[in-house]
Tab-separated table of C-alpha atoms and ligand atoms in Angstrom:
chain	number	residue	atom	x	y	z
A	939	MET	CA	85.504	89.371	97.005
A	940	ASP	CA	86.323	89.843	93.334
A	941	ILE	CA	88.541	92.727	92.216
A	942	THR	CA	85.599	95.073	91.556
A	943	GLN	CA	84.173	94.462	95.028
A	944	LEU	CA	87.629	94.817	96.554
A	945	ARG	CA	88.076	98.153	94.822
A	946	GLU	CA	84.679	99.444	96.012
A	947	SER	CA	85.415	98.325	99.538
A	948	VAL	CA	88.878	99.946	99.569
A	949	GLU	CA	87.482	103.223	98.234
A	950	ARG	CA	84.690	103.234	100.823
A	951	HIS	CA	86.963	102.529	103.781
A	952	PHE	CA	89.589	104.999	102.555
A	953	ALA	CA	86.913	107.700	102.231
A	954	ALA	CA	85.736	106.963	105.783
A	955	GLY	CA	88.975	108.499	107.114
A	956	PRO	CA	89.857	107.759	110.767
A	957	ALA	CA	86.428	106.102	111.250
A	958	ALA	CA	87.801	103.067	109.370
A	959	MET	CA	90.020	102.294	112.359
A	960	GLY	CA	87.179	100.892	114.438
A	961	ASP	CA	85.659	98.901	111.551
A	962	SER	CA	86.782	95.270	111.354
A	963	SER	CA	85.636	94.984	107.728
A	964	ALA	CA	88.196	97.670	106.839
A	965	LEU	CA	90.991	95.440	108.148
A	966	ASP	CA	89.521	92.409	106.304
A	967	THR	CA	89.462	94.460	103.099
A	968	PHE	CA	93.051	95.592	103.589
A	969	LEU	CA	94.252	92.024	104.255
A	970	GLU	CA	92.565	90.893	101.009
A	971	LEU	CA	94.238	93.731	99.144
A	972	ARG	CA	97.639	92.894	100.650
A	973	ALA	CA	97.302	89.216	99.725
A	974	ALA	CA	96.245	90.138	96.159
A	975	LEU	CA	99.298	92.430	95.902
A	976	GLU	CA	101.591	89.623	97.014
A	977	ARG	CA	100.077	87.218	94.481
A	978	GLY	CA	100.602	89.795	91.759
A	979	GLU	CA	96.869	89.944	90.949
A	980	ILE	CA	96.724	93.699	91.442
A	981	ARG	CA	99.427	96.336	91.295
A	982	ALA	CA	99.942	100.025	92.045
A	983	ALA	CA	100.550	100.828	88.369
A	984	SER	CA	99.935	98.718	85.247
A	985	PRO	CA	101.142	98.876	81.663
A	986	ASP	CA	98.394	100.505	79.547
A	987	SER	CA	99.005	101.258	75.881
A	988	ALA	CA	96.100	103.736	75.908
A	989	ALA	CA	97.745	105.906	78.580
A	990	PRO	CA	100.065	108.722	77.396
A	991	THR	CA	103.085	107.350	79.293
A	992	GLY	CA	102.195	103.687	78.663
A	993	TRP	CA	101.504	103.234	82.400
A	994	ARG	CA	98.241	103.673	84.335
A	995	VAL	CA	98.283	104.464	88.062
A	996	ASN	CA	95.771	102.365	90.008
A	997	ALA	CA	94.933	105.016	92.577
A	998	TRP	CA	92.568	102.706	94.473
A	999	VAL	CA	95.404	100.237	95.109
A	1000	LYS	CA	97.522	103.035	96.557
A	1001	GLN	CA	94.531	104.084	98.678
A	1002	GLY	CA	94.400	100.520	99.991
A	1003	ILE	CA	98.085	100.599	100.865
A	1004	LEU	CA	97.618	103.859	102.772
A	1005	LEU	CA	94.572	102.339	104.477
A	1006	GLY	CA	96.924	99.645	105.806
A	1007	PHE	CA	99.098	102.283	107.453
A	1008	ARG	CA	96.033	103.953	108.983
A	1009	LEU	CA	94.723	100.660	110.370
A	1010	GLY	CA	98.077	99.418	111.628
A	1011	THR	CA	99.028	99.559	115.296
A	1012	LEU	CA	102.600	99.277	116.498
A	1013	GLN	CA	103.693	95.715	117.040
A	1014	ASP	CA	106.861	94.384	118.601
A	1015	SER	CA	108.490	91.759	116.415
A	1016	SER	CA	111.869	91.573	118.093
A	1017	THR	CA	114.089	88.539	117.811
A	1018	ALA	CA	116.539	87.346	120.448
A	1019	VAL	CA	119.199	89.891	119.507
A	1020	LEU	CA	117.493	92.518	117.343
A	1021	SER	CA	114.517	94.710	118.173
A	1022	PHE	CA	111.931	95.794	115.645
A	1023	VAL	CA	108.669	97.712	116.007
A	1024	ASP	CA	106.374	98.452	113.071
A	1025	LYS	CA	102.714	98.674	112.036
A	1026	HIS	CA	101.150	95.241	112.500
A	1027	THR	CA	99.537	95.545	109.072
A	1028	TYR	CA	102.964	95.439	107.385
A	1029	PRO	CA	104.947	92.538	108.837
A	1030	LEU	CA	107.715	90.936	106.821
A	1031	ARG	CA	106.906	88.385	104.166
A	1032	HIS	CA	107.966	84.800	104.755
A	1033	PHE	CA	109.196	82.743	101.847
A	1034	THR	CA	109.565	79.001	101.369
A	1035	ALA	CA	111.600	77.162	98.763
A	1036	ALA	CA	108.369	76.622	96.810
A	1037	ASP	CA	108.108	80.380	96.124
A	1038	GLY	CA	111.217	80.154	93.957
A	1039	VAL	CA	112.668	83.450	95.228
A	1040	ARG	CA	116.251	83.374	96.570
A	1041	VAL	CA	116.712	85.600	99.621
A	1042	VAL	CA	120.291	85.329	100.838
A	1043	PRO	CA	120.599	85.859	104.623
A	1044	GLY	CA	121.862	89.174	105.949
A	1045	GLY	CA	119.866	92.330	106.539
A	1046	SER	CA	117.357	92.077	103.705
A	1047	SER	CA	113.639	92.721	104.118
A	1048	ILE	CA	110.688	92.349	101.804
A	1049	ARG	CA	107.640	94.036	103.212
A	1050	ALA	CA	104.151	92.559	103.111
A	1051	GLY	CA	102.071	93.952	100.246
A	1052	SER	CA	104.866	93.722	97.685
A	1053	TYR	CA	104.892	91.363	94.699
A	1054	VAL	CA	108.084	89.439	94.038
A	1055	ALA	CA	107.966	87.016	91.101
A	1056	ARG	CA	109.676	83.657	90.869
A	1057	GLY	CA	113.291	83.781	89.820
A	1058	VAL	CA	114.027	87.091	91.554
A	1059	VAL	CA	117.390	87.145	93.338
A	1060	CYS	CA	117.863	89.390	96.373
A	1061	MET	CA	121.419	90.003	97.595
A	1062	PRO	CA	121.819	91.325	101.133
A	1063	PRO	CA	121.254	93.913	102.337
A	1064	MET	CA	118.328	95.128	100.276
A	1065	TYR	CA	114.774	96.318	100.873
A	1066	ILE	CA	111.556	96.009	98.920
A	1067	ASN	CA	108.745	98.228	100.178
A	1068	VAL	CA	104.955	97.887	100.083
A	1069	GLY	CA	103.206	98.113	96.707
A	1070	ALA	CA	106.400	97.365	94.807
A	1071	TRP	CA	106.237	94.943	91.875
A	1072	VAL	CA	109.419	93.052	91.038
A	1073	ASP	CA	109.050	90.809	88.009
A	1074	GLU	CA	110.639	87.510	86.958
A	1075	GLY	CA	114.375	87.085	86.718
A	1076	THR	CA	115.236	90.455	88.245
A	1077	MET	CA	118.325	90.864	90.414
A	1078	VAL	CA	118.090	93.182	93.429
A	1079	ASP	CA	121.702	93.589	94.413
A	1080	SER	CA	123.261	94.583	97.734
A	1081	HIS	CA	122.170	97.914	99.242
A	1082	ALA	CA	119.508	98.368	96.568
A	1083	LEU	CA	116.146	99.871	97.517
A	1084	VAL	CA	112.881	99.237	95.694
A	1085	GLY	CA	110.702	102.042	97.061
A	1086	SER	CA	106.961	101.884	97.667
A	1087	CYS	CA	104.858	101.161	94.549
A	1088	ALA	CA	107.898	101.087	92.232
A	1089	GLN	CA	107.292	98.814	89.233
A	1090	ILE	CA	110.320	96.781	88.211
A	1091	GLY	CA	110.088	94.672	85.037
A	1092	LYS	CA	111.514	91.310	84.009
A	1093	ARG	CA	115.261	90.562	83.928
A	1094	VAL	CA	116.128	93.994	85.350
A	1095	HIS	CA	119.433	94.338	87.135
A	1096	LEU	CA	119.276	96.752	90.060
A	1097	SER	CA	122.988	96.986	90.778
A	1098	ALA	CA	124.621	97.535	94.121
A	1099	ALA	CA	123.287	100.602	95.967
A	1100	ALA	CA	120.766	101.500	93.236
A	1101	GLN	CA	117.976	103.517	94.836
A	1102	ILE	CA	114.519	103.320	93.288
A	1103	GLY	CA	112.505	105.982	95.086
A	1104	GLY	CA	109.055	105.316	96.489
A	1105	VAL	CA	105.962	107.230	95.374
A	1106	LEU	CA	102.914	106.591	97.550
A	1107	GLU	CA	101.437	110.078	97.783
A	1108	PRO	CA	99.896	112.035	96.163
A	1109	ILE	CA	97.555	109.215	95.364
A	1110	ASN	CA	97.483	109.804	91.605
A	1111	ALA	CA	101.235	110.223	91.277
A	1112	SER	CA	102.910	107.649	89.042
A	1113	PRO	CA	105.464	105.485	90.776
A	1114	VAL	CA	108.927	104.977	89.357
A	1115	VAL	CA	108.754	102.416	86.535
A	1116	ILE	CA	111.756	100.397	85.350
A	1117	GLU	CA	110.668	98.321	82.359
A	1118	ASP	CA	111.973	94.907	81.214
A	1119	ASP	CA	115.681	94.246	80.591
A	1120	VAL	CA	116.932	97.547	82.018
A	1121	LEU	CA	120.342	97.711	83.676
A	1122	VAL	CA	120.397	100.200	86.538
A	1123	GLY	CA	124.088	100.611	87.327
A	1124	GLY	CA	125.606	100.816	90.772
A	1125	ASN	CA	124.772	103.908	92.857
A	1126	CYS	CA	122.054	105.148	90.524
A	1127	GLY	CA	119.076	107.037	91.977
A	1128	ILE	CA	115.750	107.016	90.135
A	1129	TYR	CA	113.079	109.149	91.729
A	1130	GLU	CA	109.763	111.014	91.365
A	1131	GLY	CA	107.870	108.835	88.915
A	1132	THR	CA	110.617	108.605	86.297
A	1133	ILE	CA	109.933	105.915	83.676
A	1134	VAL	CA	112.873	103.988	82.240
A	1135	ARG	CA	111.803	102.179	79.071
A	1136	SER	CA	112.794	98.614	78.258
A	1137	GLY	CA	116.386	97.749	77.465
A	1138	ALA	CA	117.807	101.075	78.657
A	1139	VAL	CA	121.159	101.113	80.434
A	1140	LEU	CA	121.902	103.605	83.206
A	1141	ALA	CA	125.631	103.814	83.850
A	1142	SER	CA	126.657	103.810	87.473
A	1143	GLY	CA	126.027	107.051	89.287
A	1144	THR	CA	123.187	108.273	87.072
A	1145	ILE	CA	120.585	110.249	89.031
A	1146	LEU	CA	117.175	110.974	87.507
A	1147	THR	CA	114.421	113.122	89.047
A	1148	ARG	CA	111.520	115.185	87.668
A	1149	GLY	CA	113.793	118.198	87.504
A	1150	THR	CA	116.730	116.567	85.720
A	1151	PRO	CA	117.056	117.390	81.991
A	1152	VAL	CA	118.582	114.515	80.000
A	1153	PHE	CA	120.685	115.341	76.939
A	1154	ASP	CA	120.214	112.934	74.015
A	1155	LEU	CA	123.352	113.265	71.895
A	1156	VAL	CA	122.079	110.751	69.332
A	1157	ASN	CA	118.837	112.540	68.477
A	1158	GLY	CA	119.977	116.040	69.403
A	1159	ASN	CA	117.166	116.749	71.857
A	1160	ILE	CA	116.712	117.385	75.561
A	1161	LEU	CA	114.300	115.208	77.496
A	1162	ARG	CA	112.414	116.746	80.419
A	1163	ALA	CA	109.431	116.030	82.623
A	1164	THR	CA	106.398	118.262	81.986
A	1165	ALA	CA	103.501	119.225	84.239
A	1166	ASP	CA	101.626	116.037	83.212
A	1167	THR	CA	104.395	113.658	82.182
A	1168	PRO	CA	107.309	112.322	84.191
A	1169	LEU	CA	110.837	112.151	82.852
A	1170	ILE	CA	110.914	109.239	80.387
A	1171	ILE	CA	114.130	107.529	79.320
A	1172	PRO	CA	113.607	105.983	75.856
A	1173	ALA	CA	113.962	102.264	75.188
A	1174	ASN	CA	117.564	101.058	74.782
A	1175	ALA	CA	119.092	104.443	75.639
A	1176	VAL	CA	122.546	104.271	77.229
A	1177	VAL	CA	122.656	107.074	79.818
A	1178	VAL	CA	125.874	108.147	81.528
A	1179	PRO	CA	126.443	110.864	84.134
A	1180	GLY	CA	127.925	114.004	82.588
A	1181	SER	CA	128.043	117.737	83.239
A	1182	ARG	CA	127.090	120.938	81.457
A	1183	ALA	CA	128.542	124.414	81.778
A	1184	VAL	CA	126.509	127.077	83.572
A	1185	ASN	CA	126.430	129.893	81.027
A	1186	LYS	CA	124.803	132.718	82.953
A	1187	GLY	CA	125.262	134.810	86.091
A	1188	SER	CA	127.719	133.992	88.847
A	1189	GLY	CA	127.786	130.337	87.815
A	1190	ARG	CA	129.430	131.330	84.526
A	1191	ASP	CA	131.824	133.755	86.267
A	1192	TRP	CA	132.834	131.056	88.711
A	1193	GLY	CA	133.247	128.461	85.948
A	1194	LEU	CA	130.659	126.105	87.471
A	1195	SER	CA	129.028	123.183	85.776
A	1196	LEU	CA	125.915	121.191	86.704
A	1197	TYR	CA	125.279	117.491	86.698
A	1198	ALA	CA	123.742	116.383	83.387
A	1199	PRO	CA	122.817	112.826	82.417
A	1200	VAL	CA	123.671	112.214	78.765
A	1201	ILE	CA	122.370	109.610	76.287
A	1202	VAL	CA	125.625	108.715	74.572
A	1203	LYS	CA	124.174	106.022	72.325
A	1204	TYR	CA	121.433	103.453	71.988
A	1205	ARG	CA	122.141	99.894	73.006
A	1206	ASP	CA	124.431	97.943	70.674
A	1207	GLU	CA	126.348	94.648	70.769
A	1208	LYS	CA	129.083	96.162	72.913
A	1209	THR	CA	126.520	97.299	75.484
A	1210	ASP	CA	125.059	93.785	75.552
A	1211	LEU	CA	128.525	92.459	76.248
A	1212	SER	CA	129.143	95.010	79.024
A	1213	THR	CA	125.859	94.181	80.742
A	1214	THR	CA	125.645	90.384	80.610
A	1215	LEU	CA	128.561	89.648	82.898
A	1216	GLU	CA	126.478	88.939	85.980
A	1217	ASP	CA	124.022	86.543	84.354
A	1218	LEU	CA	125.904	83.584	85.772
A	1219	LEU	CA	125.072	84.732	89.295
A	1220	ARG	CA	121.339	84.191	88.847
B	487	LIG	C1	127.123	102.135	80.461
B	487	LIG	C2	128.036	100.936	80.428
B	487	LIG	C3	127.208	99.667	80.514
B	487	LIG	C4	128.900	100.940	79.192
B	487	LIG	O1	128.111	100.662	78.065
B	487	LIG	P1	128.811	100.468	76.618
B	487	LIG	O2	127.714	100.328	75.634
B	487	LIG	O3	129.852	99.393	76.725
B	487	LIG	O4	129.493	101.905	76.455
B	487	LIG	P2	130.783	102.285	75.601
B	487	LIG	O5	132.009	101.791	76.319
B	487	LIG	O6	130.600	101.908	74.175
B	487	LIG	O7	130.770	103.868	75.770
B	487	LIG	C5	129.984	104.744	74.977
B	487	LIG	C6	130.411	106.171	75.332
B	487	LIG	O8	130.015	106.482	76.673
B	487	LIG	C7	131.144	106.763	77.495
B	487	LIG	N1	130.897	106.099	78.780
B	487	LIG	C8	130.694	104.788	78.978
B	487	LIG	N2	130.441	104.559	80.278
B	487	LIG	C9	130.520	105.753	80.895
B	487	LIG	C10	130.358	106.157	82.245
B	487	LIG	N3	130.058	105.284	83.215
B	487	LIG	N4	130.483	107.471	82.533
B	487	LIG	C11	130.762	108.364	81.575
B	487	LIG	N5	130.936	108.032	80.273
B	487	LIG	C12	130.817	106.732	79.949
B	487	LIG	C13	132.328	106.152	76.768
B	487	LIG	O9	133.523	106.827	77.053
B	487	LIG	C14	131.934	106.329	75.323
B	487	LIG	O10	132.135	107.671	74.916
B	487	LIG	P3	133.254	107.990	73.786
B	487	LIG	O11	132.802	107.212	72.577
B	487	LIG	O12	133.164	109.451	73.639
B	487	LIG	O13	134.548	107.486	74.371
B	487	LIG	C15	129.017	100.984	81.656
B	487	LIG	O14	129.770	102.192	81.631
B	487	LIG	C16	128.363	100.911	83.012
B	487	LIG	O15	128.088	101.898	83.651
B	487	LIG	N6	128.065	99.672	83.482
B	487	LIG	C17	127.399	99.463	84.717
B	487	LIG	C18	128.423	99.137	85.792
B	487	LIG	C19	127.706	98.747	87.031
B	487	LIG	O16	127.103	99.575	87.677
B	487	LIG	N7	127.741	97.445	87.335
B	487	LIG	C20	127.004	96.931	88.426
B	487	LIG	C21	127.829	96.093	89.343
B	487	LIG	S1	126.891	95.614	90.762
């Protein structure tokens, strides 16, 4: 099946609803889709300069991933000491030395239907979910999560405990995108389709969601998601967690402040120095 035929087949079986469960060609289609995802031939979202955000959601790929959940039956995959039960359509991926991906032992899982490029380093424990794309030279550090369909670029550092939220449904919703050469600091949380442009640096503890306004001190503007566009962090922005005063109602009377991510500067030589320390680990 070429990609066009695969797409037609996915769309047909997805549209069939529960009826797809008794149809063996639906499972064959899903297994082709899953293998193509793992080879990096298709992805849940692709760079597209014609799209307003620079990223196009491939809704049919996400339909195919959901089809896999519908078709899956529970399967026991326990080992001698640990018990596991999951949909048989999403077992764990197995790697060999020839794949060129280092997976250090200890509580890490990479689910079938994810793409992990050569040169990626995964430090335990970490998890990469279905539909995720993790590109060359990226480091997925301990306790980091790459949620479903998240698109992670080249040479990204997902620091310890960084959480990249999954976005599978609604089907047209953009996944979280972290472009090339981004540093996501420890304990960051990036959710709800946020796009972080290339070279940006998120200081540890930065949380970004659709509802989080980001204050750009360099350009004097406030970045927000709109009805049609996710929150977008500009290329090379250095974002740190800050706070802003509540200036109305009880919040003002009580002297409260709210969490506010702030762009303090755009990447410079000092930032490069602060963010290259871990290169030796790769
Ligand atoms: C963002 C970071 C890379 C620093 O970048 P930098 O370019 O060297 O930043 P600078 O030191 O020039 O700081 C620029 C401004 O931001 C402030 N700032 C820097 N880091 C900050 C932080 N984490 N929180 C709040 N403010 C911060 C500085 O005080 C400075 O403001 P000032 O000029 O008013 O004093 C660093 O703070 C960071 O978070 N690194 C990631 C650490 C991490 O998670 N490592 C992963 C290990 S697994």
